[in-house]
Coordinates of N, CA and C in Angstrom, one line a residue:
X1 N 0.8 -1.2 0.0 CA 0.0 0.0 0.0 C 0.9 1.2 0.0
X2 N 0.5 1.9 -0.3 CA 0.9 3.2 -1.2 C 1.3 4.0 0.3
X3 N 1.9 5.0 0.9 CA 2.3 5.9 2.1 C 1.0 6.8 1.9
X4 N 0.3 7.0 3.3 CA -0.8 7.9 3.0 C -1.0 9.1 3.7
X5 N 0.6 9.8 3.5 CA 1.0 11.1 3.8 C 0.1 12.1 4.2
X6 N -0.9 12.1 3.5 CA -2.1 13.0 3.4 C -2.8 13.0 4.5
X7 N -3.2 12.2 4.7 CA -3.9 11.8 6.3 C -3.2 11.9 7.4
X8 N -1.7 12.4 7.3 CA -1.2 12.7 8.8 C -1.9 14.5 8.6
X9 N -1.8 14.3 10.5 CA -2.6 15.7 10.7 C -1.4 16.8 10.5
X10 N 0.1 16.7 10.7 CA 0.8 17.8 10.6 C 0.9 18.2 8.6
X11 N 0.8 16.9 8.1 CA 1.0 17.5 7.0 C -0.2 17.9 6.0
X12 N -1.0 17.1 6.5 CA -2.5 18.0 6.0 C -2.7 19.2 6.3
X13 N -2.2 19.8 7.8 CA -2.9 21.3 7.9 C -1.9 21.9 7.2
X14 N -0.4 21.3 6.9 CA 0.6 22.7 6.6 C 0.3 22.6 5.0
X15 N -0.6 21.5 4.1 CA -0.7 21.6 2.8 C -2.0 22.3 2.4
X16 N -2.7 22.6 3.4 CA -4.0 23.3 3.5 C -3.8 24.5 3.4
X17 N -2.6 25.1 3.7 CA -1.8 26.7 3.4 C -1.6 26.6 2.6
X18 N -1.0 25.9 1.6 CA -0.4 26.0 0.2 C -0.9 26.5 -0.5
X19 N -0.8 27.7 -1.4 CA -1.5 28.4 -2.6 C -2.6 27.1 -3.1
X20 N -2.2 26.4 -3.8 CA -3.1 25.6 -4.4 C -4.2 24.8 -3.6
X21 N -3.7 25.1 -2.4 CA -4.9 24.4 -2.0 C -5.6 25.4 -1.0
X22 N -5.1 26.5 -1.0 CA -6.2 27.5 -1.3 C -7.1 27.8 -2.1
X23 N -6.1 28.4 -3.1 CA -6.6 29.3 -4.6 C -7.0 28.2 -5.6
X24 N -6.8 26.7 -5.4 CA -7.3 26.1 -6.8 C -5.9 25.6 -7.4
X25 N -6.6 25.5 -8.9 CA -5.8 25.6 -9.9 C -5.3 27.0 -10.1
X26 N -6.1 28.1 -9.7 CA -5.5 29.1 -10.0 C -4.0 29.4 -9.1
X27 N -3.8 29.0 -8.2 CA -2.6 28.7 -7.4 C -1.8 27.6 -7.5
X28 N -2.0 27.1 -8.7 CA -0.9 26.2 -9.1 C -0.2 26.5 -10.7
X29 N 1.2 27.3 -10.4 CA 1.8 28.1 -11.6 C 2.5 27.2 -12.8
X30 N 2.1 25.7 -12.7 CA 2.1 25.1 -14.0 C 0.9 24.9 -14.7
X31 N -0.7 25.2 -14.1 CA -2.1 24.9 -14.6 C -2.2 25.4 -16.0
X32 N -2.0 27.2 -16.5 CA -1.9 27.1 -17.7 C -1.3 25.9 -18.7
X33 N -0.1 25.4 -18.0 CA 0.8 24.9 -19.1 C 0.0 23.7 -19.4
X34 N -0.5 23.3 -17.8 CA -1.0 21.9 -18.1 C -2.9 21.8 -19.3
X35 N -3.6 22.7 -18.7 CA -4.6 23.0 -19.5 C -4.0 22.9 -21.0
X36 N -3.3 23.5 -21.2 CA -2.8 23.7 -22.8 C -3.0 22.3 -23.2
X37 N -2.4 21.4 -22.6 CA -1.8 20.0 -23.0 C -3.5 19.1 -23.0
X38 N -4.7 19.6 -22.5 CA -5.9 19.2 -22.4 C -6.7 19.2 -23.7
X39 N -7.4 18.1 -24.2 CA -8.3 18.2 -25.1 C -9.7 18.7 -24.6
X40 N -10.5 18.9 -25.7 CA -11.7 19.3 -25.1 C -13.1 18.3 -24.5
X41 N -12.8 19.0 -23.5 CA -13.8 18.0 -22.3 C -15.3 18.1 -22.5
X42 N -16.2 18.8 -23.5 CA -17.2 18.5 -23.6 C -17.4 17.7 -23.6
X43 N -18.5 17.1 -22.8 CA -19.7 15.7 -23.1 C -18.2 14.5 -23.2
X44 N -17.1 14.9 -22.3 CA -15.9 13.3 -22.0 C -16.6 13.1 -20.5
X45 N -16.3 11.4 -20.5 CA -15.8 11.1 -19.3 C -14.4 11.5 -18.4
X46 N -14.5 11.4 -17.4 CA -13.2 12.2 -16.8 C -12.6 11.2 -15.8
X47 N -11.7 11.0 -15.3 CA -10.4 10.5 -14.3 C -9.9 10.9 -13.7
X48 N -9.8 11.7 -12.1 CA -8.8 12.1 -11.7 C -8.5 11.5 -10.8
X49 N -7.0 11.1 -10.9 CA -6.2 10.3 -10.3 C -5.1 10.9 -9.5
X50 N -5.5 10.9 -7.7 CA -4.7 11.9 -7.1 C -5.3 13.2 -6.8
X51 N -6.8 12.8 -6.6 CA -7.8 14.1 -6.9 C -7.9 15.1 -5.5
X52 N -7.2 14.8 -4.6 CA -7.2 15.8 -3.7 C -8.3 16.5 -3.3
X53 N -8.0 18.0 -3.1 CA -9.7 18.5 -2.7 C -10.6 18.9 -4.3
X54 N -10.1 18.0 -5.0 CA -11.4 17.7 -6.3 C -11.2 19.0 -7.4
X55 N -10.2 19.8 -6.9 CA -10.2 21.4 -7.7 C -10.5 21.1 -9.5
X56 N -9.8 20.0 -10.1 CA -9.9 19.8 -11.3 C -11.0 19.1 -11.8
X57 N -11.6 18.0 -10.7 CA -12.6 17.2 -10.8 C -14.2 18.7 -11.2
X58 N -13.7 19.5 -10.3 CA -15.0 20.8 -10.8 C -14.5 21.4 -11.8
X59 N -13.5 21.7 -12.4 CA -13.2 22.1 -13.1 C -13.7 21.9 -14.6
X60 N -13.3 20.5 -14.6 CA -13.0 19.3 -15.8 C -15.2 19.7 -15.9
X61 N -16.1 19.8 -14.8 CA -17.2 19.5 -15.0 C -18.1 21.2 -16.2
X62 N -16.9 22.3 -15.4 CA -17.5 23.6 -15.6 C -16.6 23.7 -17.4
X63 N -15.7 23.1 -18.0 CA -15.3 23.0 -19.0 C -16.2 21.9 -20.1
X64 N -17.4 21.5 -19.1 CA -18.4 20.8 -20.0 C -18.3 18.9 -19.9
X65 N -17.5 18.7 -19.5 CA -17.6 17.3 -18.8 C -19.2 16.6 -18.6
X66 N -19.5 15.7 -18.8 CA -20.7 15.2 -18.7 C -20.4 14.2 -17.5
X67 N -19.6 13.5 -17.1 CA -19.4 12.8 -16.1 C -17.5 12.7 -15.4
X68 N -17.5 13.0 -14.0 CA -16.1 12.8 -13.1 C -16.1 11.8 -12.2
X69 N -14.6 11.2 -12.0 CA -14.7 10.5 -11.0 C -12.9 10.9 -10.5
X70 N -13.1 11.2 -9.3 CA -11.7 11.4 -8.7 C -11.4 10.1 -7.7
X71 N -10.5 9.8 -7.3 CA -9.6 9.3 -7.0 C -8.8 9.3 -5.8
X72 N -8.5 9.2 -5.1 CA -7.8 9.7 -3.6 C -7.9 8.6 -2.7
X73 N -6.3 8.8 -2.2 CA -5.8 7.4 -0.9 C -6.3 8.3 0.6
X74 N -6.3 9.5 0.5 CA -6.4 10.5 1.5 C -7.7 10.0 2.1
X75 N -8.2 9.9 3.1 CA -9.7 10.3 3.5 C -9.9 11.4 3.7
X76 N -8.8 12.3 4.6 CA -9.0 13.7 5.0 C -9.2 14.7 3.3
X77 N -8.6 14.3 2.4 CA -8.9 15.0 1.2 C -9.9 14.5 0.4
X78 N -10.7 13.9 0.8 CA -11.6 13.4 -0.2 C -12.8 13.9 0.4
X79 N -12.7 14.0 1.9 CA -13.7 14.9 2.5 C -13.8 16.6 2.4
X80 N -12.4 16.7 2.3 CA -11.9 18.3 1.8 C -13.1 18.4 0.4
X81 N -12.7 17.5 -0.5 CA -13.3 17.8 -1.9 C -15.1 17.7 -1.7
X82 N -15.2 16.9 -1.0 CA -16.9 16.4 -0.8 C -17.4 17.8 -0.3
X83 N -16.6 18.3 0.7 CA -17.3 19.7 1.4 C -17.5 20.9 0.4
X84 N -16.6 20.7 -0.4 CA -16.5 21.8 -1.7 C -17.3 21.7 -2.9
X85 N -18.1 20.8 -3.3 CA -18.4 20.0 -4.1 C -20.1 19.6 -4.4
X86 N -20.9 20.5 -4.8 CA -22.2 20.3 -5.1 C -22.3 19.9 -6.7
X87 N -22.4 18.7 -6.7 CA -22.2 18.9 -8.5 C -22.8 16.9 -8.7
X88 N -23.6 16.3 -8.6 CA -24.3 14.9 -8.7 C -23.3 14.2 -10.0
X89 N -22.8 14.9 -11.0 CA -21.9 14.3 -11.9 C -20.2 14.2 -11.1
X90 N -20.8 14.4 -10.2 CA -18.8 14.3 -9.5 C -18.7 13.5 -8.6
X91 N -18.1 12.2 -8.7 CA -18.0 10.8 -7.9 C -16.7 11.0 -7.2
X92 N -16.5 11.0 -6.0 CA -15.1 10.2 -5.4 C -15.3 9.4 -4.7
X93 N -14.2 8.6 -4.9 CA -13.9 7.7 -3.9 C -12.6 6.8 -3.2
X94 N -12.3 6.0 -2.2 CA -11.3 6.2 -2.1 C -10.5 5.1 -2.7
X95 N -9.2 5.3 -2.7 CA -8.3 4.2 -4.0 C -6.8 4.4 -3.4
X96 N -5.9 2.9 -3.9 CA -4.6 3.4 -3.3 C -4.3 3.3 -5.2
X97 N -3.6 4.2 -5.8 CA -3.3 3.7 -7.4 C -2.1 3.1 -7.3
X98 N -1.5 2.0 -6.7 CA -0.4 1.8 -6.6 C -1.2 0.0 -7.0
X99 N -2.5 -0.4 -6.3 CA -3.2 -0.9 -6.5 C -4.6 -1.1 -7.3
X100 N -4.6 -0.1 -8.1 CA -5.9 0.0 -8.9 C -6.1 -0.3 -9.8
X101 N -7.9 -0.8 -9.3 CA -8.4 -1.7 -10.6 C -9.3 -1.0 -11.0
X102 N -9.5 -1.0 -12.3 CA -10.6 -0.1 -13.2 C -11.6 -1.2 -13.6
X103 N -11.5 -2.7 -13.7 CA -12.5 -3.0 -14.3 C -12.8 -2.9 -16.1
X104 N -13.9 -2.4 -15.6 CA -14.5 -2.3 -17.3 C -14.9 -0.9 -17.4
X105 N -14.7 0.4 -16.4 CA -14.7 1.6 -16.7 C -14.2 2.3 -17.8
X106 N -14.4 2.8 -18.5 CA -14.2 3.7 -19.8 C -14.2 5.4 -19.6
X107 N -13.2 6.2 -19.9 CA -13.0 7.0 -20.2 C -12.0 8.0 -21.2
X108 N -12.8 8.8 -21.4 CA -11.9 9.3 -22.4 C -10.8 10.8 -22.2
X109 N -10.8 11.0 -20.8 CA -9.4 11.7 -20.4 C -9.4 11.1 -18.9
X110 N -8.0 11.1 -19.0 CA -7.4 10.5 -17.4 C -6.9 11.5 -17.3
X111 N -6.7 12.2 -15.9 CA -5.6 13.0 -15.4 C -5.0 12.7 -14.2
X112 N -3.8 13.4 -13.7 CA -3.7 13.0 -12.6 C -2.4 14.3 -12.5
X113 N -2.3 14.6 -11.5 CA -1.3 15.9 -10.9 C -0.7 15.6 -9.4
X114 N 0.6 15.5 -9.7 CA 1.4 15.3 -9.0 C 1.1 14.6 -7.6
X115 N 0.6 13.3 -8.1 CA 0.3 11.9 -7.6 C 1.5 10.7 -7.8
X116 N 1.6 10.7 -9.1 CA 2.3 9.5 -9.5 C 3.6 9.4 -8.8
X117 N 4.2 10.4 -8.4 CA 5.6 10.3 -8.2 C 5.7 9.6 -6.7
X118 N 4.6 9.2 -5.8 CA 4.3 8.6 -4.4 C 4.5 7.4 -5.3
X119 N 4.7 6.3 -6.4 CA 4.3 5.2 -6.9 C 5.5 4.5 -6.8
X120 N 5.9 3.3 -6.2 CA 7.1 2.7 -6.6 C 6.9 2.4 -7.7
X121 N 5.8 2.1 -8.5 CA 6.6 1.6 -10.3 C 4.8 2.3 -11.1
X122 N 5.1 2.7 -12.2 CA 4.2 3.3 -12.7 C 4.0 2.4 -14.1
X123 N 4.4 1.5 -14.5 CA 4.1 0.4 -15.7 C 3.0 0.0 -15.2
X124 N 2.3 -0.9 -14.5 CA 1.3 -1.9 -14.5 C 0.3 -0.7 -14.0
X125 N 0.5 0.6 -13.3 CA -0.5 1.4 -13.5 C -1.1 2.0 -15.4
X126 N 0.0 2.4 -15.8 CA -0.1 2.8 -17.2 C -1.0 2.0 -18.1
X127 N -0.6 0.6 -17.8 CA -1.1 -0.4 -18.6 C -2.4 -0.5 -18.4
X128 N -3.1 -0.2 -16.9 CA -4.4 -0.4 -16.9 C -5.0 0.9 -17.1
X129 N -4.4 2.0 -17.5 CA -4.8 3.4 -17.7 C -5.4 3.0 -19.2
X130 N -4.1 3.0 -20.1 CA -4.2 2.3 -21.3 C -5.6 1.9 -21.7
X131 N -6.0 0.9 -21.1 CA -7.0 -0.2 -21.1 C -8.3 0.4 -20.9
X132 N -8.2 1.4 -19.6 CA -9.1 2.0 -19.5 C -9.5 3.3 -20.6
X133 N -9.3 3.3 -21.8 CA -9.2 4.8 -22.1 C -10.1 4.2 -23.6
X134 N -10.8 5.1 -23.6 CA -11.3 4.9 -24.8 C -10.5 5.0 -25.9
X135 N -10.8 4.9 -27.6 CA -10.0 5.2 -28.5 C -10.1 6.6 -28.8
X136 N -8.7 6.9 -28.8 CA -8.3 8.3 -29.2 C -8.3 9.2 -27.6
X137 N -8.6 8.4 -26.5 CA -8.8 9.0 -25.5 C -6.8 9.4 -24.9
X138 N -7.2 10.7 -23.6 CA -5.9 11.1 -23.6 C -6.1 10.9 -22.2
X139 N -4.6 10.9 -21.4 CA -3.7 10.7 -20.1 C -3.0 11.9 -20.2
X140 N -3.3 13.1 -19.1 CA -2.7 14.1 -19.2 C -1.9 14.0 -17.4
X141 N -0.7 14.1 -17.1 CA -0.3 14.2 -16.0 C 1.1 14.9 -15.8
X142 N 1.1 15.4 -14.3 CA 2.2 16.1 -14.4 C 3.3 15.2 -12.9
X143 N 4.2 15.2 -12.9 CA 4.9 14.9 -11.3 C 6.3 15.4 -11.1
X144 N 6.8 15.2 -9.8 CA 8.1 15.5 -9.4 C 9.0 15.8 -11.0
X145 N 9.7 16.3 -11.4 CA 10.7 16.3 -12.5 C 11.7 15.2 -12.2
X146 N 12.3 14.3 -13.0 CA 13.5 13.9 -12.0 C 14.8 13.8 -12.0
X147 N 14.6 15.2 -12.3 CA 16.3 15.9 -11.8 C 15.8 16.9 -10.6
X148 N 14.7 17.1 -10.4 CA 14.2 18.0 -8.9 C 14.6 16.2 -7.9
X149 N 13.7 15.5 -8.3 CA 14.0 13.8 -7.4 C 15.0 13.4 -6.9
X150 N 16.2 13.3 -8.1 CA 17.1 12.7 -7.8 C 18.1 12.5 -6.9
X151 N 18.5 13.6 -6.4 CA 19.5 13.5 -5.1 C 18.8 13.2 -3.8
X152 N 19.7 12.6 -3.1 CA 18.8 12.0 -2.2 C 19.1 12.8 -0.5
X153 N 19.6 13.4 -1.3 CA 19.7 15.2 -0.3 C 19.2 16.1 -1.0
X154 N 17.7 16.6 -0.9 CA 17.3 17.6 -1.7 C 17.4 18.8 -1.4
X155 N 18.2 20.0 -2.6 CA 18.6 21.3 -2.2 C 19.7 22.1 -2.8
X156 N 19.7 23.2 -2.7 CA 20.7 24.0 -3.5 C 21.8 23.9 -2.9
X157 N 22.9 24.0 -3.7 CA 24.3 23.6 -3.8 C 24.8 25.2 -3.6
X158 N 25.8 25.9 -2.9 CA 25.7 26.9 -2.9 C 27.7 26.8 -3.1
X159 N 28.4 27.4 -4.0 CA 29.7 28.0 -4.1 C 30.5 28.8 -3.1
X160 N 31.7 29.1 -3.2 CA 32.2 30.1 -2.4 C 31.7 31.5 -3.2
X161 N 31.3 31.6 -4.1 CA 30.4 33.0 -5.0 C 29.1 33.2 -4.8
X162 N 28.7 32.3 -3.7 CA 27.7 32.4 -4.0 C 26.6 31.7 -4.9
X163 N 26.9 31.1 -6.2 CA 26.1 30.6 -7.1 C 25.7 29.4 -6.9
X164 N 24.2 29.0 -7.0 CA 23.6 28.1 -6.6 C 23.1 26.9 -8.0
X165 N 24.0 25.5 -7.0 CA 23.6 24.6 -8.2 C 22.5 23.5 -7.6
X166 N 21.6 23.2 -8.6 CA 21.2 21.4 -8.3 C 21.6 20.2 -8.3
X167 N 21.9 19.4 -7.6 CA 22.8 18.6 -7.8 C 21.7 17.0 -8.0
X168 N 22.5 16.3 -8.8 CA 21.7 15.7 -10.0 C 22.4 14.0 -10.0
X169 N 23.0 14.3 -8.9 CA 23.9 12.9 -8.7 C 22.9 12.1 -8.1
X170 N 23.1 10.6 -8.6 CA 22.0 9.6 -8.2 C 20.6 9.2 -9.4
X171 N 21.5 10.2 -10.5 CA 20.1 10.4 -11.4 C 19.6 9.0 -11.9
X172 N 20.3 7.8 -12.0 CA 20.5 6.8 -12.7 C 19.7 5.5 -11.4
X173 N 20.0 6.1 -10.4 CA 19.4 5.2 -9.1 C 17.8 5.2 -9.0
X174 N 17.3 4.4 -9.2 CA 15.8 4.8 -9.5 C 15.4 4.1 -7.6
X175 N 14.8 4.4 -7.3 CA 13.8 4.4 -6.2 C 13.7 5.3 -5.1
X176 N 13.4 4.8 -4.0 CA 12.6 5.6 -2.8 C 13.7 6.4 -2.8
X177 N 12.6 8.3 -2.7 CA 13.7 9.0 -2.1 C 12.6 9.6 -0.7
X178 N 13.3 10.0 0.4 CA 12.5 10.5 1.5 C 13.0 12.2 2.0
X179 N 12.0 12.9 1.8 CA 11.8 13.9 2.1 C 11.5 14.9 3.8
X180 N 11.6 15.6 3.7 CA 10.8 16.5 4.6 C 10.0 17.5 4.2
X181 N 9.3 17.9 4.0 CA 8.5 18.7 3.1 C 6.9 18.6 4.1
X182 N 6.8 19.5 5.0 CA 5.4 19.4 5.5 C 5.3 18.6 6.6
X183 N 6.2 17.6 6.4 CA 6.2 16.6 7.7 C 7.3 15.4 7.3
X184 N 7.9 14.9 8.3 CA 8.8 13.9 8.5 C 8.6 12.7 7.5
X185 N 10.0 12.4 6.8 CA 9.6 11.2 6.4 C 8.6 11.0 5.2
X186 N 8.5 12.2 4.6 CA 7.7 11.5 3.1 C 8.5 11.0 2.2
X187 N 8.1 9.8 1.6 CA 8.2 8.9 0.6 C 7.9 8.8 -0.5
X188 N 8.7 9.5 -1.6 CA 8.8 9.3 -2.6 C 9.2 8.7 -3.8
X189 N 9.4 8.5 -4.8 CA 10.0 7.7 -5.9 C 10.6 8.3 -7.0
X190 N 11.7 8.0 -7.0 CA 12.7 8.8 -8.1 C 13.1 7.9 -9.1
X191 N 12.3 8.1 -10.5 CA 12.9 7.4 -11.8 C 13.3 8.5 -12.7
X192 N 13.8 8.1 -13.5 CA 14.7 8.7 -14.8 C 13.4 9.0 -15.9
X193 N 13.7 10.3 -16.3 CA 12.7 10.4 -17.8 C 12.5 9.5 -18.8
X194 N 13.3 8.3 -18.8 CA 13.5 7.2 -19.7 C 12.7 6.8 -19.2
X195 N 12.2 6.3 -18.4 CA 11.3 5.1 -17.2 C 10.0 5.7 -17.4
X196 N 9.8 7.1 -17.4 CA 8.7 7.6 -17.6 C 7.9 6.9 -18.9
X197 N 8.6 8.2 -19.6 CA 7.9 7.5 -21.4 C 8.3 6.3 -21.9
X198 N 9.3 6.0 -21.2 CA 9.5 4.2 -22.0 C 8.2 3.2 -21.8
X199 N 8.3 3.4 -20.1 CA 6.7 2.8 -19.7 C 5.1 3.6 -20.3
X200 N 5.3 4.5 -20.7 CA 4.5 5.0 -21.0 C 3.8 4.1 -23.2
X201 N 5.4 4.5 -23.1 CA 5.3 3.5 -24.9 C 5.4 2.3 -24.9
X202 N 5.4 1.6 -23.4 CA 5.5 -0.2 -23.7 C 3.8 -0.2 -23.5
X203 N 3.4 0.2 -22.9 CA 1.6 0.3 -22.4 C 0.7 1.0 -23.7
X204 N 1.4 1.1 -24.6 CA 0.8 1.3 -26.1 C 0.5 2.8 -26.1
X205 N 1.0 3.8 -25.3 CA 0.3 5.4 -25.8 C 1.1 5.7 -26.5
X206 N 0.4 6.6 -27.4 CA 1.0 7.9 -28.3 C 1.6 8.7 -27.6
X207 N 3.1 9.1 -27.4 CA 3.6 10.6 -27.1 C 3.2 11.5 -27.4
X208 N 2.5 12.6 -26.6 CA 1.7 14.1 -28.0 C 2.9 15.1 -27.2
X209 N 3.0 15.1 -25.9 CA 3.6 16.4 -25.7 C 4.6 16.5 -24.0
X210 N 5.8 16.6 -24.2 CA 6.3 16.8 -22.9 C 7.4 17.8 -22.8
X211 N 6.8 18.4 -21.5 CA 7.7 19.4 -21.0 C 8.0 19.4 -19.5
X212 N 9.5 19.9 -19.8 CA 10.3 20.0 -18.2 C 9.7 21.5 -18.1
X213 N 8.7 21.8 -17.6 CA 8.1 22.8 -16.7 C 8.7 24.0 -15.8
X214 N 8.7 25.4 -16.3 CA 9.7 26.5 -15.9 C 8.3 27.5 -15.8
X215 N 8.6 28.5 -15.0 CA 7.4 29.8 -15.3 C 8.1 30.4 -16.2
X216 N 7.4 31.1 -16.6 CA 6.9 32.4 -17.7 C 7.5 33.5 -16.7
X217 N 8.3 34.9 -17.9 CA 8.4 35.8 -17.4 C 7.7 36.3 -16.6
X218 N 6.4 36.5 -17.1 CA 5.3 37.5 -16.4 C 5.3 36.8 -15.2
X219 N 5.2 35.5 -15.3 CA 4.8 34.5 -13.6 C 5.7 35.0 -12.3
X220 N 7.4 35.1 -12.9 CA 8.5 35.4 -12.2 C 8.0 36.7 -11.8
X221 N 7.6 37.7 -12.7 CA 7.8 39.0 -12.2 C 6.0 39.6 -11.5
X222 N 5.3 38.4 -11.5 CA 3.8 38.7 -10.6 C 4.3 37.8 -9.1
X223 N 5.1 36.5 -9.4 CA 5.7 36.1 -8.0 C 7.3 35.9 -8.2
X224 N 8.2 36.6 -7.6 CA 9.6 36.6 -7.8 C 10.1 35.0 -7.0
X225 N 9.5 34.9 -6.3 CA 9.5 33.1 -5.9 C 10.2 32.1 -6.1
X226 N 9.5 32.1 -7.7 CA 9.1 31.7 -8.9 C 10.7 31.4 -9.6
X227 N 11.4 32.1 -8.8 CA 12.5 32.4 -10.1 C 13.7 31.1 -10.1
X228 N 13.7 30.6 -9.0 CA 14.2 29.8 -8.7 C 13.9 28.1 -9.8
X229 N 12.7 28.1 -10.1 CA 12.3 27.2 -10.3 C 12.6 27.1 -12.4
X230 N 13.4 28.6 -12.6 CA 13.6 28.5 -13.7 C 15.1 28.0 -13.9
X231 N 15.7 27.6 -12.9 CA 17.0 27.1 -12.7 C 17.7 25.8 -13.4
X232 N 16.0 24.6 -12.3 CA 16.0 23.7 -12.5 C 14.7 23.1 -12.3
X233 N 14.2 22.6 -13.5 CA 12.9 22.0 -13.6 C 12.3 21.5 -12.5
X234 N 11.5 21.9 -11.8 CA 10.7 20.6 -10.7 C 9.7 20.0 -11.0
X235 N 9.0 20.2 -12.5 CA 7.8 19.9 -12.5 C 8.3 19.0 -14.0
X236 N 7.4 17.6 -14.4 CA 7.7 17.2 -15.8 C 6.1 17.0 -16.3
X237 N 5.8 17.2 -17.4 CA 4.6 17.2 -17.8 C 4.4 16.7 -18.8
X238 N 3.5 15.9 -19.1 CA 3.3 14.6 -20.2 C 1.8 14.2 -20.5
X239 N 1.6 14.6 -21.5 CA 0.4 14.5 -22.3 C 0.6 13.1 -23.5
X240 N 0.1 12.0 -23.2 CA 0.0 10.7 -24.3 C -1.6 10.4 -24.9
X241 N -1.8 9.6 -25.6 CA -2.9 9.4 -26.2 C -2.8 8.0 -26.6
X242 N -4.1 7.7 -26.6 CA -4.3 5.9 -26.9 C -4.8 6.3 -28.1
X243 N -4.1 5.4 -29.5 CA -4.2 5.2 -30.8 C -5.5 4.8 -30.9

């Protein structure tokens, strides 16, 4: 079973501050990028995998969605989404994806946002993504980068000048990396971009579109934050399609 980070109490209230889980999507400074990579959701079925407090699950509905179903190991987040959430087309429930079975469900977009990277192996998930997806249907997701993953001391490298590097050693070592971020001890999974799309093209999808994820000028100069992150990618983002 999958780590169910979410449901500890210190790190649910300090993620409950997070811009995004304030503000939405609108507090999350890759959503443009990711929207882009979205086809049109009129009258689709929907998937959200790693659906948190459901922000995309309403979304996906107010972009013309005829039916959603989100996804979450969380209980504490799935009640977050339920309280927010008046909409009879918007289903959650709870799931570990590390274990998930779809059955005979059909849909024609999956998504999922910075979920997958909690997964020790993302192939036998893909494969039943795959399966589940109608023809011509799309898998839009975004996770950890993994050159942000890979060291297994996460953080800037700083010179006698001053100049700050990422350090990228371990990139080749694929598994658990553990964190502190919000609370002690989170567990994550660090694979190589190979491992990504390779698994992604043995599970039969189409590649349509990937990017190592940076803000926009304008982003940097509305949050100077921001600027950091144009350094070194933390976010990877991947749009495939079932033939």
């Amino acid at each position: 079973m999958s780590q169910n980070i979410y449901d500890n109490q210190a790190f649910f209230e300090g993620y409950a501050q997070l811009p995004r889980s304030v503000q939405g999507l609108a507090g999350a400074p890759e959503w443009p990028a990711l929207q882009a990579m979205l086809p049109p959701l009129a009258g689709k079925r929907v998937l959200d995998l790693g659906c948190g407090y459901g922000w995309f699950c309403r979304s996906a509905r107010e972009q013309g969605a005829r039916e959603v179903v989100g996804i979450d190991l969380s209980s504490k987040m799935l009640a977050r989404a339920a309280e927010l959430t008046r909409d009879p087309a918007i289903h959650y429930r709870r799931g570990d994806l590390a274990a998930l079975t779809l059955d005979d469900e059909r849909y024609d977009l999956i998504y999922s946002s910075l979920a997958l990277h909690y997964l020790a192996e993302v192939g036998p998930l893909f494969g039943q993504l795959f399966d589940a997806l109608t023809p011509g249907g799309s898998l839009v997701f975004s996770v950890e980068n993994p050159i942000f993953t890979c060291p297994r001391q996460q953080g800037w490298l700083h010179d006698e000048s001053g100049q700050r590097s990422w350090p990228i050693n371990s990139y080749q070592a694929e598994g658990p990396r553990l964190s502190n971020w919000l609370a002690e001890g989170v567990l994550k999974y660090h694979r190589t971009l190979g491992t990504y799309l390779n698994s992604l093209i043995a599970a039969g999808f189409r590649l349509g579109h990937v990017a190592d994820w940076g803000p926009s000028a304008a982003q940097i100069a509305a949050n100077p934050a921001l600027a950091e992150e144009a350094e070194r990618p933390m976010l990877l983002l991947v749009a495939a399609s079932k033939p």
